[in-house]
Every structure is written in structure tokens, then in C-alpha cells.
DNA sequence: CGAATTTGACCCGCGC
DNA sequence: GCGCGGGTCAAATTCG
């Protein structure tokens, strides 16, 4: 929590406040995609930016395939995510290992510093089985006085599956960006070489093991690095308390473009787990929307998601 | 008073 | 083997 967030009137009154001038890039190593979301149209006209649609056209693979790959976890554990090497975006290629994709902000900051006008976000797709299974279950439970916990952890270790990981660089004044899901903070750590701490959040939904890490770039404090890990097995809660409640349904549609975190969050629930069975249609809608070669129409991009989430 | 956050301690992996 | 850094836990604290 940071009391800062809680005391932040913007955060309380308008969860989208911080998103208005956000720039999101997401891509994988095969299909660099940048989605520039900005209230001001200027950045979209900046040649250094690639529009979302342009991104789709540019890449040989449609964006859905891109994300499919991401969720299919075709990468190996210590894979290197090479976000992009695209002169059109004036961005240098950097290699971000799964471990460092977000954890090591030095790489990210390096990337940022290479081009302050283009914020690169890595959708780092990594099979973190080893990392997750080993690291997810540590701490006091292993302290010898509770063997049952130890057993549970071992069990969980076996069950633990590969978790996709997605990192975003988001230009926002708000650290904890609202994405429609409810998160509980379970830790905070100082980041080496950075004055800004890294916060660890876990989805509050039962049985949903999705985690996210939030940290701020020390070289560009306006950039928030958010890493999602895992897939939500549920829809965005509609009973969010406070600022979250009801934000994403009608308002998002009315407001135009939704927040890309929300956008991505709709990818997170696996289709097989979707009880409503309409995921495919959603994906279809997404693809259809994305075919529109007009940046302005991106305002409609997220509407289908928002509508479909209504219970 | 329940829920969420804070924070120090702890564990583990990795590099040296 | 040791130290460092990342990640997690859980008691204490704060908040609504």
C-alpha cells in the first residue's frame, strides 16, 4: 500500500488517471509490437513510434499469434527475450533473460536510456518452472518447525506449472496500476542500484496464483515496470472495493481505450478455464479489431473485452 | 473488526 | 563455501 497511493486523490478518484499518457509496448522476440496509448495524439505521430496497427502489419505474425506464443510458453527456462531490434522504433535490441527481464532494472533502464522517447516494454515469455517452484515456496515455512507446510510446498512444487511472465514498462505517475484485478501486496524489496523499491503482489482471488511485481525505473522515474506472472483463472472481479468497483465495465467502454493492462489481463485466463466459453469469440473480436489500420479506432479495441466481462 | 499493508527475517539460487 | 540479491512469509501494524 503505500500510503502514498492511498493518499493519492488521483488514484482514488480516477483509476485511469495515470494511464492517460501512458505508453505501452508489448512484444515478444518474434513479433515486436508497440502499442502507444496516449491521450495526446502526438506520440502516435512520432515516427519513432510504431502504432499498434503498424506493429501488426510490420510483424509477420499477427498479434494474437504473438500472444499465443507467449502463453504457450515456447521458451525455455533461461531464455533470453530479445524484445526488439527495430530501426523503425529507434530501439536497440537488448537481451533480457527471464530472470532479469524485470528483476534487473539495469537492463531495462539501459533500454530506456537508449531512447527516452520510446518506452520499451518486454512481454517476456519465460518458462519459470524451476524458478517458480523453488522460489515460490520459501521462507518461514521451511524453518523446520512446520513439516506440514514443507509437505504442502513440495506438493505445490509438483503442481506448479510453467508460468508466463509479462513485463510492461508503463509511463505512469501511479505505481500500482489498476488492471481490474484485486491484488494483495505480500512483499517489498529494495532494488539494487535503484532508489525505488519493488513491490510484490498476489491476486487475491482464491486459487489464482497470479503474481505481479511493480517497480519504478530509477533512470526514468516516470516509468513503472510491471511484471505479471501466471494466468488468472477467473474473470476480473466485479465487486472490487473502492476505486476498482465497476470501473471497467461501462466506464472503460465509454472512455474509449481501456488500459492495456486490462487488455492483457483478458489474455491471462486460459480459454480452457473459461466457464463462459466465450473466450474464443473474444479472441476473434480482438483479432478483428486489430485488423483495423487506423490508430483512432484503437479506441474501440478494448470495448469487446469490457463488455464481455459483464456477468 | 476484518482486510490490507508493512517490514524484518528467512530461504534459495547463483556467482565468485 | 560464502556472500549477495531476489523472492516469500508472517507477525505487527494500519486502514476503512
PDB file of N, CA, C and O (backbone and C1' of nucleotides) in Angstrom, chain A residues 135 137 140 149 186 189 192 198 200 202 211 213, chain C residues 4-11 13-16:
ATOM      1  N   UNK A 135      11.417 -20.911  -5.805  1.00  0.00           N
ATOM      2  CA  UNK A 135      11.384 -19.648  -5.084  1.00  0.00           C
ATOM      3  C   UNK A 135      10.022 -19.353  -4.488  1.00  0.00           C
ATOM      4  O   UNK A 135       9.915 -18.669  -3.493  1.00  0.00           O
ATOM      5  N   UNK A 137       8.145 -21.123  -2.961  1.00  0.00           N
ATOM      6  CA  UNK A 137       7.890 -21.776  -1.676  1.00  0.00           C
ATOM      7  C   UNK A 137       9.102 -21.726  -0.797  1.00  0.00           C
ATOM      8  O   UNK A 137       9.870 -22.649  -0.678  1.00  0.00           O
ATOM      9  N   UNK A 140       9.486 -18.816   5.964  1.00  0.00           N
ATOM     10  CA  UNK A 140       9.353 -19.380   7.292  1.00  0.00           C
ATOM     11  C   UNK A 140       8.794 -20.788   7.268  1.00  0.00           C
ATOM     12  O   UNK A 140       8.968 -21.534   8.202  1.00  0.00           O
ATOM     13  N   UNK A 149       3.783 -27.787   6.382  1.00  0.00           N
ATOM     14  CA  UNK A 149       3.949 -26.733   5.383  1.00  0.00           C
ATOM     15  C   UNK A 149       4.977 -27.151   4.344  1.00  0.00           C
ATOM     16  O   UNK A 149       4.844 -26.882   3.167  1.00  0.00           O
ATOM     17  N   UNK A 186       2.368  -8.592  -0.835  1.00  0.00           N
ATOM     18  CA  UNK A 186       2.931  -9.527   0.135  1.00  0.00           C
ATOM     19  C   UNK A 186       4.411  -9.293   0.377  1.00  0.00           C
ATOM     20  O   UNK A 186       5.045 -10.025   1.154  1.00  0.00           O
ATOM     21  N   UNK A 189      10.782  -5.098  -1.631  1.00  0.00           N
ATOM     22  CA  UNK A 189      12.229  -5.213  -1.520  1.00  0.00           C
ATOM     23  C   UNK A 189      12.900  -4.032  -2.167  1.00  0.00           C
ATOM     24  O   UNK A 189      12.454  -3.513  -3.180  1.00  0.00           O
ATOM     25  N   UNK A 192      18.425  -3.263  -6.062  1.00  0.00           N
ATOM     26  CA  UNK A 192      19.809  -2.842  -6.148  1.00  0.00           C
ATOM     27  C   UNK A 192      19.963  -1.781  -7.234  1.00  0.00           C
ATOM     28  O   UNK A 192      19.392  -1.881  -8.314  1.00  0.00           O
ATOM     29  N   UNK A 198      10.823  -2.471  -4.987  1.00  0.00           N
ATOM     30  CA  UNK A 198       9.994  -3.339  -5.825  1.00  0.00           C
ATOM     31  C   UNK A 198       8.916  -3.953  -4.945  1.00  0.00           C
ATOM     32  O   UNK A 198       9.194  -4.462  -3.868  1.00  0.00           O
ATOM     33  N   UNK A 200       5.714  -6.606  -4.403  1.00  0.00           N
ATOM     34  CA  UNK A 200       5.234  -7.910  -4.848  1.00  0.00           C
ATOM     35  C   UNK A 200       3.762  -8.042  -4.509  1.00  0.00           C
ATOM     36  O   UNK A 200       3.356  -7.828  -3.364  1.00  0.00           O
ATOM     37  N   UNK A 202       0.060 -10.353  -5.129  1.00  0.00           N
ATOM     38  CA  UNK A 202      -0.542 -11.628  -5.497  1.00  0.00           C
ATOM     39  C   UNK A 202      -2.027 -11.397  -5.694  1.00  0.00           C
ATOM     40  O   UNK A 202      -2.655 -10.624  -4.975  1.00  0.00           O
ATOM     41  N   UNK A 211       0.828 -13.510  -9.933  1.00  0.00           N
ATOM     42  CA  UNK A 211       1.590 -12.540  -9.165  1.00  0.00           C
ATOM     43  C   UNK A 211       1.992 -11.392 -10.075  1.00  0.00           C
ATOM     44  O   UNK A 211       2.053 -11.534 -11.286  1.00  0.00           O
ATOM     45  N   UNK A 213       4.800  -7.951 -10.062  1.00  0.00           N
ATOM     46  CA  UNK A 213       5.825  -7.152  -9.399  1.00  0.00           C
ATOM     47  C   UNK A 213       5.772  -5.765  -9.989  1.00  0.00           C
ATOM     48  O   UNK A 213       5.599  -5.596 -11.185  1.00  0.00           O
TER      49      UNK A 213
ATOM     50  P    DC C   4      28.065  -9.547   1.220  1.00  0.00           P
ATOM     51  O5'  DC C   4      27.142  -9.555  -0.078  1.00  0.00           O
ATOM     52  C5'  DC C   4      27.740  -9.721  -1.357  1.00  0.00           C
ATOM     53  C4'  DC C   4      26.671  -9.877  -2.411  1.00  0.00           C
ATOM     54  C3'  DC C   4      25.456  -8.959  -2.206  1.00  0.00           C
ATOM     55  O3'  DC C   4      25.128  -8.349  -3.434  1.00  0.00           O
ATOM     56  C1'  DC C   4      24.747 -11.217  -2.371  1.00  0.00           C
ATOM     57  P    DG C   5      24.228  -7.093  -3.435  1.00  0.00           P
ATOM     58  O5'  DG C   5      22.908  -7.672  -4.129  1.00  0.00           O
ATOM     59  C5'  DG C   5      23.027  -8.399  -5.347  1.00  0.00           C
ATOM     60  C4'  DG C   5      21.758  -9.161  -5.619  1.00  0.00           C
ATOM     61  C3'  DG C   5      20.460  -8.374  -5.378  1.00  0.00           C
ATOM     62  O3'  DG C   5      19.627  -8.500  -6.505  1.00  0.00           O
ATOM     63  C1'  DG C   5      20.398 -10.438  -4.223  1.00  0.00           C
ATOM     64  P    DG C   6      18.265  -7.753  -6.571  1.00  0.00           P
ATOM     65  O5'  DG C   6      17.252  -8.980  -6.664  1.00  0.00           O
ATOM     66  C5'  DG C   6      17.505 -10.012  -7.599  1.00  0.00           C
ATOM     67  C4'  DG C   6      16.549 -11.160  -7.398  1.00  0.00           C
ATOM     68  C3'  DG C   6      15.079 -10.744  -7.294  1.00  0.00           C
ATOM     69  O3'  DG C   6      14.290 -11.684  -8.008  1.00  0.00           O
ATOM     70  C1'  DG C   6      15.723 -11.898  -5.327  1.00  0.00           C
ATOM     71  P    DG C   7      12.772 -11.404  -8.252  1.00  0.00           P
ATOM     72  O5'  DG C   7      12.067 -12.262  -7.117  1.00  0.00           O
ATOM     73  C5'  DG C   7      12.230 -13.665  -7.116  1.00  0.00           C
ATOM     74  C4'  DG C   7      11.636 -14.262  -5.857  1.00  0.00           C
ATOM     75  C3'  DG C   7      10.198 -13.838  -5.539  1.00  0.00           C
ATOM     76  O3'  DG C   7       9.402 -14.997  -5.431  1.00  0.00           O
ATOM     77  C1'  DG C   7      11.578 -13.685  -3.621  1.00  0.00           C
ATOM     78  P    DT C   8       7.845 -14.876  -5.164  1.00  0.00           P
ATOM     79  O5'  DT C   8       7.741 -15.214  -3.606  1.00  0.00           O
ATOM     80  C5'  DT C   8       8.269 -16.450  -3.145  1.00  0.00           C
ATOM     81  C4'  DT C   8       8.141 -16.538  -1.639  1.00  0.00           C
ATOM     82  C3'  DT C   8       6.743 -16.249  -1.095  1.00  0.00           C
ATOM     83  O3'  DT C   8       6.285 -17.390  -0.396  1.00  0.00           O
ATOM     84  C1'  DT C   8       8.423 -15.085   0.133  1.00  0.00           C
ATOM     85  P    DC C   9       4.818 -17.413   0.184  1.00  0.00           P
ATOM     86  O5'  DC C   9       5.114 -17.268   1.749  1.00  0.00           O
ATOM     87  C5'  DC C   9       6.145 -18.053   2.324  1.00  0.00           C
ATOM     88  C4'  DC C   9       6.368 -17.619   3.764  1.00  0.00           C
ATOM     89  C3'  DC C   9       5.089 -17.424   4.566  1.00  0.00           C
ATOM     90  O3'  DC C   9       5.201 -18.130   5.785  1.00  0.00           O
ATOM     91  C1'  DC C   9       6.466 -15.484   4.690  1.00  0.00           C
ATOM     92  P    DA C  10       3.939 -18.591   6.583  1.00  0.00           P
ATOM     93  O5'  DA C  10       3.871 -17.493   7.740  1.00  0.00           O
ATOM     94  C5'  DA C  10       5.028 -17.264   8.532  1.00  0.00           C
ATOM     95  C4'  DA C  10       4.851 -15.976   9.331  1.00  0.00           C
ATOM     96  C3'  DA C  10       3.449 -15.752   9.898  1.00  0.00           C
ATOM     97  O3'  DA C  10       3.560 -15.155  11.179  1.00  0.00           O
ATOM     98  C1'  DA C  10       4.042 -13.927   8.598  1.00  0.00           C
ATOM     99  P    DA C  11       2.572 -15.614  12.346  1.00  0.00           P
ATOM    100  O5'  DA C  11       2.949 -14.567  13.481  1.00  0.00           O
ATOM    101  C5'  DA C  11       4.328 -14.314  13.775  1.00  0.00           C
ATOM    102  C4'  DA C  11       4.576 -12.836  13.996  1.00  0.00           C
ATOM    103  C3'  DA C  11       3.546 -12.129  14.890  1.00  0.00           C
ATOM    104  O3'  DA C  11       4.219 -11.237  15.766  1.00  0.00           O
ATOM    105  C1'  DA C  11       3.609 -11.078  12.778  1.00  0.00           C
ATOM    106  P    DT C  13       3.243  -3.697  16.683  1.00  0.00           P
ATOM    107  O5'  DT C  13       2.595  -2.872  15.486  1.00  0.00           O
ATOM    108  C5'  DT C  13       3.407  -2.538  14.364  1.00  0.00           C
ATOM    109  C4'  DT C  13       2.552  -1.978  13.234  1.00  0.00           C
ATOM    110  C3'  DT C  13       1.538  -0.920  13.670  1.00  0.00           C
ATOM    111  O3'  DT C  13       1.845   0.306  13.039  1.00  0.00           O
ATOM    112  C1'  DT C  13       0.581  -2.508  12.190  1.00  0.00           C
ATOM    113  P    DT C  14       0.969   1.599  13.388  1.00  0.00           P
ATOM    114  O5'  DT C  14       0.006   1.672  12.107  1.00  0.00           O
ATOM    115  C5'  DT C  14       0.569   1.507  10.812  1.00  0.00           C
ATOM    116  C4'  DT C  14      -0.518   1.441   9.761  1.00  0.00           C
ATOM    117  C3'  DT C  14      -1.593   2.519   9.902  1.00  0.00           C
ATOM    118  O3'  DT C  14      -1.763   3.168   8.653  1.00  0.00           O
ATOM    119  C1'  DT C  14      -2.580   0.369   9.722  1.00  0.00           C
ATOM    120  P    DC C  15      -2.700   4.426   8.564  1.00  0.00           P
ATOM    121  O5'  DC C  15      -3.946   3.809   7.782  1.00  0.00           O
ATOM    122  C5'  DC C  15      -3.705   2.960   6.661  1.00  0.00           C
ATOM    123  C4'  DC C  15      -5.000   2.320   6.202  1.00  0.00           C
ATOM    124  C3'  DC C  15      -6.201   3.275   6.193  1.00  0.00           C
ATOM    125  O3'  DC C  15      -6.873   3.147   4.955  1.00  0.00           O
ATOM    126  C1'  DC C  15      -6.720   1.303   7.396  1.00  0.00           C
ATOM    127  P    DG C  16      -7.806   4.295   4.463  1.00  0.00           P
ATOM    128  O5'  DG C  16      -9.228   3.573   4.404  1.00  0.00           O
ATOM    129  C5'  DG C  16      -9.344   2.336   3.720  1.00  0.00           C
ATOM    130  C4'  DG C  16     -10.670   1.694   4.056  1.00  0.00           C
ATOM    131  C3'  DG C  16     -11.840   2.667   4.129  1.00  0.00           C
ATOM    132  O3'  DG C  16     -12.998   2.057   3.553  1.00  0.00           O
ATOM    133  C1'  DG C  16     -11.647   1.526   6.178  1.00  0.00           C
TER     134       DG C  16
END
